[in-house]
Structures are given as structure tokens and as C-alpha cells.
């Protein structure tokens, strides 16, 4: 080949920019995960890896996962959101409402898939379930009407409960007012008094032990599950019945829970991550509600408290701890 032909050939070579090279088939994609609390509590890193691998995405192969957990602290969650955005991921997984809030303030272009989020329409995360209308979509856990179901369960036990303390942290459960309205409406029908019991720290949790005249309804809130040990201790000291939003509480001594299957939420979120990484847009993927709930009852705790669980509840329980 003479010099003139060589120069002509070199002139046809296109140098791709770094942003394009990063998207070549052999380049790992990047997933940023922001969880409100430690992953092992609700949705763990191992389970996420397994769910993604089922769709062909494997760490150290074609995917890099940057996992950040906020330990239930809002300031920490905000700082970690900044860290993840700076990494320029291809997609984000937001676990819990505070994670969605912080990430959506920082990007309108990076796709965000959420899981374990309550009523995303009322919170303004999406326009509606069928057509999210932006860069955010995902899978809900609970809605307002379900809070009325939790309250009804408390009123079915014996001795009868006439007052219910609704436990949540306003900083990590900003959707609580939505549920409180439903609870207050249901309370009038059920002839009980519903009283908000906000907790911001472990001192406030310990103070719950002084409540002696009712029951507890613990709202879905990553702060409460991150601090479930002191919360369960306070409720046990108060010797009052309680309904929880996660079976983790009941496995560790709580009375009852009626909850979604978090592992199922994770599997479904992984399917959306897969579809978006393969070219789908978040706005094209509808927000989906839970498909599975489970009632778990701890009879050992009921006996220790002197509480009788009606046969109708026991008959519908997914799991009864003896």
C-alpha cells in the first residue's frame, strides 16, 4: 500500500467519544442503588444480584452495581444521592420513598426504578400508574386503604382495642398524612380513636412504653424497621397489641403483620431494570401494585400478652408462629 492510499484509509477512521464507547456491548453498564436503610433488612444486595442474574446481568461481567444505604437518616440519604449521581449510572434503583425524593431532585434524565414505595401518584412521583410520564417508574407496596385494613385487624382481637397509636417517623415517611386520613376515617366507622405517635429517634421510641391504653399500628417506614429492636422492646414493655407493616417485626416477637412480599418486589424491579438497560423508557413502563400480601401472626406473643386472635384471622394467615 503506498503512502497516498494509507492516508486516505486513515481518513475514514472515526474516533468515538467516551460516552459512546461506554455503551458498547462489551462495556459493563452501571446501576446505582439507594436504599433508605441497610440492604439486609428489606431488600438485600444478594437478592438483588440473584434477581438481576436471572435476566442475564451479572456483576464483574456486564454490570456494575453501586449500592448505598442511608441507615434511616435523611441527611445521609441526601449525601448518598449526590454520590450516586456523580457516578453517572445508566439507571438508578430507589428503595423507599426518601430515596425517590432525593434522586428525583437531582436528575430528570437518568431512569429511576423504585420499589417499596407508598402511593407514588399522591406523592407526585408519577402522573398516574398507567402512564408515569417521566423518568420514574416502579413498584408500590401499600396504599391508603390498606391502612384501614391494619386498623380493622387490631379491633378484631380480644380484649377490645379502643385507642390506636399510629407510629411513624415524619422524616422518612412523608406519605404518612395520606394514610392517617384513611385511618381516621376507618376509626370513626370502627368506633376507635386513632392518635398519631410520631417518633424521630430512639428516645421517642422508648417513650412509647408509657402508653398503656390501646394498641399500636406501625406504618410502613424504613426508620421503624431499622430501629425495630427498640421499637419491639417498647411495645413489649407497654404490653399492648400491635400490627406491623413487615413480617420482620413478627419474626422477632411482634404480634401481627399484613405485608407485601419484598422479595417479589425485588424480582419485579429487576425486570424493569433489565428492560430499561435493553432500551425501554421508564415512561413506557406502568407503575405496578403488589400482587401478593401475607398475614403473619405470632401466637406465642399473643399468649404472653393475654390476647385472643379470632379464628377468622387465624384461618386466613399465611404463617402462624407457635
CSV table of N, CA and C in Angstrom, one decimal, residues 72-74 165-174 176 180 195-211 216-228 230-232 234-235 244-245 249:
chain,number,residue,atom,x,y,z
A,72,UNK,N,-31.5,4.9,57.5
A,72,UNK,CA,-32.7,5.6,58.0
A,72,UNK,C,-32.5,7.0,58.3
A,73,UNK,N,-31.4,7.6,58.0
A,73,UNK,CA,-31.1,9.1,58.3
A,73,UNK,C,-31.3,9.9,57.0
A,74,UNK,N,-32.2,10.9,57.0
A,74,UNK,CA,-32.5,11.7,55.8
A,74,UNK,C,-31.3,12.4,55.3
A,165,UNK,N,-52.4,3.9,68.6
A,165,UNK,CA,-51.3,4.9,68.4
A,165,UNK,C,-50.6,4.5,67.1
A,166,UNK,N,-50.6,5.5,66.2
A,166,UNK,CA,-50.1,5.3,64.8
A,166,UNK,C,-48.6,5.7,64.8
A,167,UNK,N,-47.7,4.8,64.7
A,167,UNK,CA,-46.3,5.1,64.8
A,167,UNK,C,-45.6,5.3,63.4
A,168,UNK,N,-44.8,6.3,63.3
A,168,UNK,CA,-44.1,6.6,62.1
A,168,UNK,C,-43.1,7.7,62.3
A,169,UNK,N,-42.1,7.9,61.5
A,169,UNK,CA,-41.2,9.0,61.5
A,169,UNK,C,-41.5,9.9,60.4
A,170,UNK,N,-41.9,11.2,60.6
A,170,UNK,CA,-42.3,12.1,59.5
A,170,UNK,C,-41.2,12.3,58.5
A,171,UNK,N,-39.9,12.2,59.0
A,171,UNK,CA,-38.8,12.5,58.1
A,171,UNK,C,-38.6,11.4,57.0
A,172,UNK,N,-38.9,10.2,57.4
A,172,UNK,CA,-38.7,9.0,56.5
A,172,UNK,C,-40.0,8.5,55.9
A,173,UNK,N,-41.1,8.9,56.5
A,173,UNK,CA,-42.4,8.5,56.0
A,173,UNK,C,-43.3,9.7,55.7
A,174,UNK,N,-42.9,10.5,54.7
A,174,UNK,CA,-43.6,11.8,54.3
A,174,UNK,C,-45.0,11.5,53.8
A,176,UNK,N,-47.1,9.6,55.3
A,176,UNK,CA,-48.0,9.3,56.5
A,176,UNK,C,-49.3,10.0,56.5
A,180,UNK,N,-52.9,8.5,57.4
A,180,UNK,CA,-53.6,8.9,58.6
A,180,UNK,C,-55.0,9.3,58.3
A,195,UNK,N,-54.6,7.9,67.2
A,195,UNK,CA,-53.8,9.0,67.6
A,195,UNK,C,-52.4,8.9,67.0
A,196,UNK,N,-52.0,9.9,66.2
A,196,UNK,CA,-50.6,9.9,65.7
A,196,UNK,C,-49.6,9.8,66.8
A,197,UNK,N,-48.5,9.0,66.6
A,197,UNK,CA,-47.4,8.9,67.6
A,197,UNK,C,-46.1,9.0,66.8
A,198,UNK,N,-45.8,10.2,66.3
A,198,UNK,CA,-44.5,10.3,65.5
A,198,UNK,C,-43.3,10.1,66.4
A,199,UNK,N,-42.3,9.4,65.8
A,199,UNK,CA,-41.0,9.2,66.5
A,199,UNK,C,-39.9,9.6,65.6
A,200,UNK,N,-38.9,10.4,66.2
A,200,UNK,CA,-37.8,10.9,65.4
A,200,UNK,C,-36.5,10.2,65.8
A,201,UNK,N,-36.5,9.6,66.9
A,201,UNK,CA,-35.2,9.0,67.4
A,201,UNK,C,-35.6,7.9,68.4
A,202,UNK,N,-34.5,7.2,68.9
A,202,UNK,CA,-34.7,6.1,69.8
A,202,UNK,C,-35.3,6.5,71.2
A,203,UNK,N,-35.1,7.8,71.6
A,203,UNK,CA,-35.7,8.3,72.8
A,203,UNK,C,-37.2,8.3,72.7
A,204,UNK,N,-37.7,8.8,71.5
A,204,UNK,CA,-39.1,8.9,71.3
A,204,UNK,C,-39.7,7.5,71.2
A,205,UNK,N,-38.9,6.5,70.7
A,205,UNK,CA,-39.4,5.1,70.6
A,205,UNK,C,-39.6,4.6,72.0
A,206,UNK,N,-38.6,4.8,72.9
A,206,UNK,CA,-38.6,4.3,74.2
A,206,UNK,C,-39.8,4.9,75.0
A,207,UNK,N,-40.2,6.1,74.7
A,207,UNK,CA,-41.3,6.7,75.4
A,207,UNK,C,-42.6,6.1,75.1
A,208,UNK,N,-42.7,5.3,74.0
A,208,UNK,CA,-43.9,4.6,73.7
A,208,UNK,C,-44.3,3.6,74.8
A,209,UNK,N,-43.3,3.1,75.5
A,209,UNK,CA,-43.6,2.1,76.6
A,209,UNK,C,-44.5,2.7,77.6
A,210,UNK,N,-44.6,4.0,77.7
A,210,UNK,CA,-45.5,4.6,78.7
A,210,UNK,C,-47.0,4.6,78.3
A,211,UNK,N,-47.2,4.2,77.0
A,211,UNK,CA,-48.6,4.1,76.6
A,211,UNK,C,-49.2,2.8,77.1
A,216,UNK,N,-51.0,-0.5,69.0
A,216,UNK,CA,-50.1,0.2,68.1
A,216,UNK,C,-50.3,-0.2,66.6
A,217,UNK,N,-50.2,0.7,65.7
A,217,UNK,CA,-50.2,0.5,64.3
A,217,UNK,C,-49.0,1.1,63.8
A,218,UNK,N,-48.0,0.3,63.3
A,218,UNK,CA,-46.7,0.8,62.8
A,218,UNK,C,-46.8,0.9,61.3
A,219,UNK,N,-46.7,2.2,60.8
A,219,UNK,CA,-46.8,2.4,59.4
A,219,UNK,C,-45.5,2.0,58.7
A,220,UNK,N,-45.7,1.7,57.3
A,220,UNK,CA,-44.5,1.4,56.5
A,220,UNK,C,-43.5,2.5,56.5
A,221,UNK,N,-42.3,2.3,57.1
A,221,UNK,CA,-41.4,3.3,57.3
A,221,UNK,C,-40.0,2.6,57.5
A,222,UNK,N,-39.0,3.0,56.7
A,222,UNK,CA,-37.7,2.3,56.9
A,222,UNK,C,-37.0,2.7,58.2
A,223,UNK,N,-37.4,3.8,58.8
A,223,UNK,CA,-36.9,4.2,60.1
A,223,UNK,C,-37.3,3.2,61.2
A,224,UNK,N,-38.6,2.8,61.1
A,224,UNK,CA,-39.1,1.8,62.1
A,224,UNK,C,-38.5,0.5,62.0
A,225,UNK,N,-38.2,0.0,60.7
A,225,UNK,CA,-37.6,-1.3,60.6
A,225,UNK,C,-36.2,-1.3,60.9
A,226,UNK,N,-35.5,-0.1,60.7
A,226,UNK,CA,-34.1,0.0,61.1
A,226,UNK,C,-33.9,0.0,62.6
A,227,UNK,N,-35.0,0.5,63.3
A,227,UNK,CA,-35.0,0.6,64.7
A,227,UNK,C,-36.0,-0.4,65.3
A,228,UNK,N,-36.2,-1.5,64.7
A,228,UNK,CA,-37.2,-2.4,65.2
A,228,UNK,C,-36.9,-3.1,66.5
A,230,UNK,N,-35.5,-1.6,69.4
A,230,UNK,CA,-36.0,-0.8,70.4
A,230,UNK,C,-37.5,-0.6,70.4
A,231,UNK,N,-38.0,-0.6,69.1
A,231,UNK,CA,-39.5,-0.5,69.0
A,231,UNK,C,-40.2,-1.7,69.5
A,232,UNK,N,-39.8,-2.9,69.2
A,232,UNK,CA,-40.4,-4.1,69.8
A,232,UNK,C,-40.2,-4.1,71.3
A,234,UNK,N,-40.1,-1.5,73.4
A,234,UNK,CA,-41.0,-0.5,73.9
A,234,UNK,C,-42.5,-1.0,73.9
A,235,UNK,N,-42.9,-1.7,72.8
A,235,UNK,CA,-44.2,-2.2,72.7
A,235,UNK,C,-44.4,-3.3,73.7
A,244,UNK,N,-48.0,-4.6,62.4
A,244,UNK,CA,-46.8,-4.1,61.7
A,244,UNK,C,-46.9,-4.2,60.2
A,245,UNK,N,-46.1,-3.4,59.5
A,245,UNK,CA,-46.1,-3.4,58.1
A,245,UNK,C,-45.1,-4.4,57.4
A,249,UNK,N,-40.9,-7.8,61.8
A,249,UNK,CA,-41.3,-7.5,63.2
A,249,UNK,C,-41.8,-8.7,63.9
